[in-house]
Amino acid sequence: MARFDVYPHPDTGQRGTTPFLLDVQNEYISGLHTRAVLPLRRAERVAIPLRDLNPALEVDGVAVILDAAAIGAVPLSLLKSPVANLRAQADLITNALDALFGGY
């Protein structure tokens, strides 16, 4: 597991609107049975994204919007093989988390 890895949503029923989950947990935290994730929602399903909180990204050819306000934890056992890594967009992702938590 690596920070910024992208996984298919483990609930296949949710993949129509939220095809992916983005792992944002610090790599130095180990021993937990969960990972902190952000949903990546299909861009056409997001009405009005907020600029800093909801950056537009692309994963595996799919246009997605990061939904930082919907941060959650998912059991490790549900996160199988990553399909991408968004480390190259780390600044956008970190900025979204800063917008959420007031870390400007």
JSON list of C-alpha atoms in Angstrom, two decimals:
[
{"chain": "A", "resi": 1, "resn": "MET", "atom": "CA", "xyz": [0.00, 0.00, 0.00]},
{"chain": "A", "resi": 2, "resn": "ALA", "atom": "CA", "xyz": [1.32, 3.40, -0.91]},
{"chain": "A", "resi": 3, "resn": "ARG", "atom": "CA", "xyz": [0.02, 6.89, -0.41]},
{"chain": "A", "resi": 4, "resn": "PHE", "atom": "CA", "xyz": [-1.74, 8.16, -3.53]},
{"chain": "A", "resi": 5, "resn": "ASP", "atom": "CA", "xyz": [-2.49, 4.66, -4.82]},
{"chain": "A", "resi": 6, "resn": "VAL", "atom": "CA", "xyz": [-5.87, 4.42, -6.55]},
{"chain": "A", "resi": 7, "resn": "TYR", "atom": "CA", "xyz": [-8.09, 1.38, -6.05]},
{"chain": "A", "resi": 8, "resn": "PRO", "atom": "CA", "xyz": [-11.32, 0.31, -7.73]},
{"chain": "A", "resi": 9, "resn": "HIS", "atom": "CA", "xyz": [-14.21, 1.00, -5.39]},
{"chain": "A", "resi": 10, "resn": "PRO", "atom": "CA", "xyz": [-14.72, -2.25, -3.46]},
{"chain": "A", "resi": 11, "resn": "ASP", "atom": "CA", "xyz": [-18.52, -1.90, -3.67]},
{"chain": "A", "resi": 12, "resn": "THR", "atom": "CA", "xyz": [-19.29, -2.67, -7.30]},
{"chain": "A", "resi": 13, "resn": "GLY", "atom": "CA", "xyz": [-22.70, -1.02, -6.89]},
{"chain": "A", "resi": 14, "resn": "GLN", "atom": "CA", "xyz": [-20.98, 2.30, -6.17]},
{"chain": "A", "resi": 15, "resn": "ARG", "atom": "CA", "xyz": [-18.64, 2.23, -9.17]},
{"chain": "A", "resi": 16, "resn": "GLY", "atom": "CA", "xyz": [-21.19, 3.91, -11.44]},
{"chain": "A", "resi": 17, "resn": "THR", "atom": "CA", "xyz": [-20.75, 7.19, -9.56]},
{"chain": "A", "resi": 18, "resn": "THR", "atom": "CA", "xyz": [-17.55, 6.55, -7.61]},
{"chain": "A", "resi": 19, "resn": "PRO", "atom": "CA", "xyz": [-15.29, 4.23, -9.57]},
{"chain": "A", "resi": 20, "resn": "PHE", "atom": "CA", "xyz": [-12.18, 4.71, -7.46]},
{"chain": "A", "resi": 21, "resn": "LEU", "atom": "CA", "xyz": [-10.84, 5.37, -3.96]},
{"chain": "A", "resi": 22, "resn": "LEU", "atom": "CA", "xyz": [-7.60, 7.27, -3.39]},
{"chain": "A", "resi": 23, "resn": "ASP", "atom": "CA", "xyz": [-5.37, 6.23, -0.50]},
{"chain": "A", "resi": 24, "resn": "VAL", "atom": "CA", "xyz": [-4.18, 9.39, 1.29]},
{"chain": "A", "resi": 25, "resn": "GLN", "atom": "CA", "xyz": [-2.85, 7.86, 4.50]},
{"chain": "A", "resi": 26, "resn": "ASN", "atom": "CA", "xyz": [0.71, 8.60, 5.53]},
{"chain": "A", "resi": 27, "resn": "GLU", "atom": "CA", "xyz": [2.99, 5.70, 4.57]},
{"chain": "A", "resi": 28, "resn": "TYR", "atom": "CA", "xyz": [4.68, 5.77, 7.98]},
{"chain": "A", "resi": 29, "resn": "ILE", "atom": "CA", "xyz": [1.51, 4.76, 9.81]},
{"chain": "A", "resi": 30, "resn": "SER", "atom": "CA", "xyz": [1.40, 0.99, 9.93]},
{"chain": "A", "resi": 31, "resn": "GLY", "atom": "CA", "xyz": [-0.32, -1.68, 11.96]},
{"chain": "A", "resi": 32, "resn": "LEU", "atom": "CA", "xyz": [-3.82, -0.35, 11.32]},
{"chain": "A", "resi": 33, "resn": "HIS", "atom": "CA", "xyz": [-6.48, -2.48, 9.68]},
{"chain": "A", "resi": 34, "resn": "THR", "atom": "CA", "xyz": [-7.82, 0.47, 7.68]},
{"chain": "A", "resi": 35, "resn": "ARG", "atom": "CA", "xyz": [-6.58, 3.10, 5.24]},
{"chain": "A", "resi": 36, "resn": "ALA", "atom": "CA", "xyz": [-7.79, 6.70, 4.92]},
{"chain": "A", "resi": 37, "resn": "VAL", "atom": "CA", "xyz": [-9.27, 7.21, 1.46]},
{"chain": "A", "resi": 38, "resn": "LEU", "atom": "CA", "xyz": [-10.94, 9.87, -0.63]},
{"chain": "A", "resi": 39, "resn": "PRO", "atom": "CA", "xyz": [-13.62, 9.03, -3.18]},
{"chain": "A", "resi": 40, "resn": "LEU", "atom": "CA", "xyz": [-12.92, 9.80, -6.82]},
{"chain": "A", "resi": 41, "resn": "ARG", "atom": "CA", "xyz": [-16.31, 10.52, -8.41]},
{"chain": "A", "resi": 42, "resn": "ARG", "atom": "CA", "xyz": [-17.09, 10.55, -12.11]},
{"chain": "A", "resi": 43, "resn": "ALA", "atom": "CA", "xyz": [-16.75, 14.15, -13.27]},
{"chain": "A", "resi": 44, "resn": "GLU", "atom": "CA", "xyz": [-20.13, 14.15, -15.02]},
{"chain": "A", "resi": 45, "resn": "ARG", "atom": "CA", "xyz": [-21.81, 13.19, -11.72]},
{"chain": "A", "resi": 46, "resn": "VAL", "atom": "CA", "xyz": [-20.48, 16.18, -9.76]},
{"chain": "A", "resi": 47, "resn": "ALA", "atom": "CA", "xyz": [-22.72, 19.25, -10.11]},
{"chain": "A", "resi": 48, "resn": "ILE", "atom": "CA", "xyz": [-20.48, 22.13, -9.04]},
{"chain": "A", "resi": 49, "resn": "PRO", "atom": "CA", "xyz": [-17.04, 21.17, -7.77]},
{"chain": "A", "resi": 50, "resn": "LEU", "atom": "CA", "xyz": [-15.30, 23.60, -5.44]},
{"chain": "A", "resi": 51, "resn": "ARG", "atom": "CA", "xyz": [-11.99, 24.61, -6.96]},
{"chain": "A", "resi": 52, "resn": "ASP", "atom": "CA", "xyz": [-9.56, 23.77, -4.15]},
{"chain": "A", "resi": 53, "resn": "LEU", "atom": "CA", "xyz": [-11.61, 21.10, -2.40]},
{"chain": "A", "resi": 54, "resn": "ASN", "atom": "CA", "xyz": [-12.52, 19.12, -5.53]},
{"chain": "A", "resi": 55, "resn": "PRO", "atom": "CA", "xyz": [-9.72, 19.07, -8.10]},
{"chain": "A", "resi": 56, "resn": "ALA", "atom": "CA", "xyz": [-10.31, 17.37, -11.43]},
{"chain": "A", "resi": 57, "resn": "LEU", "atom": "CA", "xyz": [-8.10, 14.35, -12.12]},
{"chain": "A", "resi": 58, "resn": "GLU", "atom": "CA", "xyz": [-7.92, 11.46, -14.55]},
{"chain": "A", "resi": 59, "resn": "VAL", "atom": "CA", "xyz": [-7.55, 7.80, -13.66]},
{"chain": "A", "resi": 60, "resn": "ASP", "atom": "CA", "xyz": [-7.27, 5.05, -16.24]},
{"chain": "A", "resi": 61, "resn": "GLY", "atom": "CA", "xyz": [-8.85, 7.29, -18.89]},
{"chain": "A", "resi": 62, "resn": "VAL", "atom": "CA", "xyz": [-11.78, 8.28, -16.63]},
{"chain": "A", "resi": 63, "resn": "ALA", "atom": "CA", "xyz": [-12.32, 11.95, -15.73]},
{"chain": "A", "resi": 64, "resn": "VAL", "atom": "CA", "xyz": [-12.91, 12.13, -11.97]},
{"chain": "A", "resi": 65, "resn": "ILE", "atom": "CA", "xyz": [-13.38, 14.72, -9.25]},
{"chain": "A", "resi": 66, "resn": "LEU", "atom": "CA", "xyz": [-11.70, 14.28, -5.88]},
{"chain": "A", "resi": 67, "resn": "ASP", "atom": "CA", "xyz": [-14.26, 14.51, -3.08]},
{"chain": "A", "resi": 68, "resn": "ALA", "atom": "CA", "xyz": [-12.05, 15.53, -0.16]},
{"chain": "A", "resi": 69, "resn": "ALA", "atom": "CA", "xyz": [-14.99, 16.30, 2.13]},
{"chain": "A", "resi": 70, "resn": "ALA", "atom": "CA", "xyz": [-16.08, 12.64, 1.94]},
{"chain": "A", "resi": 71, "resn": "ILE", "atom": "CA", "xyz": [-12.88, 11.30, 3.52]},
{"chain": "A", "resi": 72, "resn": "GLY", "atom": "CA", "xyz": [-13.31, 7.92, 5.15]},
{"chain": "A", "resi": 73, "resn": "ALA", "atom": "CA", "xyz": [-11.60, 4.74, 6.24]},
{"chain": "A", "resi": 74, "resn": "VAL", "atom": "CA", "xyz": [-11.76, 1.45, 4.39]},
{"chain": "A", "resi": 75, "resn": "PRO", "atom": "CA", "xyz": [-10.59, -1.93, 5.68]},
{"chain": "A", "resi": 76, "resn": "LEU", "atom": "CA", "xyz": [-7.28, -3.01, 4.15]},
{"chain": "A", "resi": 77, "resn": "SER", "atom": "CA", "xyz": [-8.85, -6.28, 3.11]},
{"chain": "A", "resi": 78, "resn": "LEU", "atom": "CA", "xyz": [-11.13, -4.43, 0.64]},
{"chain": "A", "resi": 79, "resn": "LEU", "atom": "CA", "xyz": [-8.32, -2.62, -1.15]},
{"chain": "A", "resi": 80, "resn": "LYS", "atom": "CA", "xyz": [-6.89, -5.09, -3.64]},
{"chain": "A", "resi": 81, "resn": "SER", "atom": "CA", "xyz": [-4.55, -4.18, -6.51]},
{"chain": "A", "resi": 82, "resn": "PRO", "atom": "CA", "xyz": [-4.06, -0.47, -7.27]},
{"chain": "A", "resi": 83, "resn": "VAL", "atom": "CA", "xyz": [-4.89, 0.65, -10.80]},
{"chain": "A", "resi": 84, "resn": "ALA", "atom": "CA", "xyz": [-2.87, 3.86, -10.69]},
{"chain": "A", "resi": 85, "resn": "ASN", "atom": "CA", "xyz": [-0.82, 6.14, -8.48]},
{"chain": "A", "resi": 86, "resn": "LEU", "atom": "CA", "xyz": [-1.46, 9.91, -8.37]},
{"chain": "A", "resi": 87, "resn": "ARG", "atom": "CA", "xyz": [1.79, 10.95, -6.67]},
{"chain": "A", "resi": 88, "resn": "ALA", "atom": "CA", "xyz": [2.42, 13.32, -9.61]},
{"chain": "A", "resi": 89, "resn": "GLN", "atom": "CA", "xyz": [-0.73, 15.22, -8.48]},
{"chain": "A", "resi": 90, "resn": "ALA", "atom": "CA", "xyz": [0.29, 15.23, -4.80]},
{"chain": "A", "resi": 91, "resn": "ASP", "atom": "CA", "xyz": [0.21, 19.03, -4.61]},
{"chain": "A", "resi": 92, "resn": "LEU", "atom": "CA", "xyz": [-3.43, 19.18, -5.82]},
{"chain": "A", "resi": 93, "resn": "ILE", "atom": "CA", "xyz": [-4.46, 16.40, -3.44]},
{"chain": "A", "resi": 94, "resn": "THR", "atom": "CA", "xyz": [-2.64, 17.89, -0.46]},
{"chain": "A", "resi": 95, "resn": "ASN", "atom": "CA", "xyz": [-4.13, 21.29, -1.25]},
{"chain": "A", "resi": 96, "resn": "ALA", "atom": "CA", "xyz": [-7.62, 19.73, -1.20]},
{"chain": "A", "resi": 97, "resn": "LEU", "atom": "CA", "xyz": [-6.92, 18.21, 2.22]},
{"chain": "A", "resi": 98, "resn": "ASP", "atom": "CA", "xyz": [-5.56, 21.55, 3.45]},
{"chain": "A", "resi": 99, "resn": "ALA", "atom": "CA", "xyz": [-8.76, 23.24, 2.22]},
{"chain": "A", "resi": 100, "resn": "LEU", "atom": "CA", "xyz": [-10.80, 20.67, 4.14]},
{"chain": "A", "resi": 101, "resn": "PHE", "atom": "CA", "xyz": [-8.86, 20.95, 7.39]},
{"chain": "A", "resi": 102, "resn": "GLY", "atom": "CA", "xyz": [-7.95, 24.66, 7.23]},
{"chain": "A", "resi": 103, "resn": "GLY", "atom": "CA", "xyz": [-4.25, 24.11, 6.70]},
{"chain": "A", "resi": 104, "resn": "TYR", "atom": "CA", "xyz": [-3.64, 27.03, 4.34]}
]
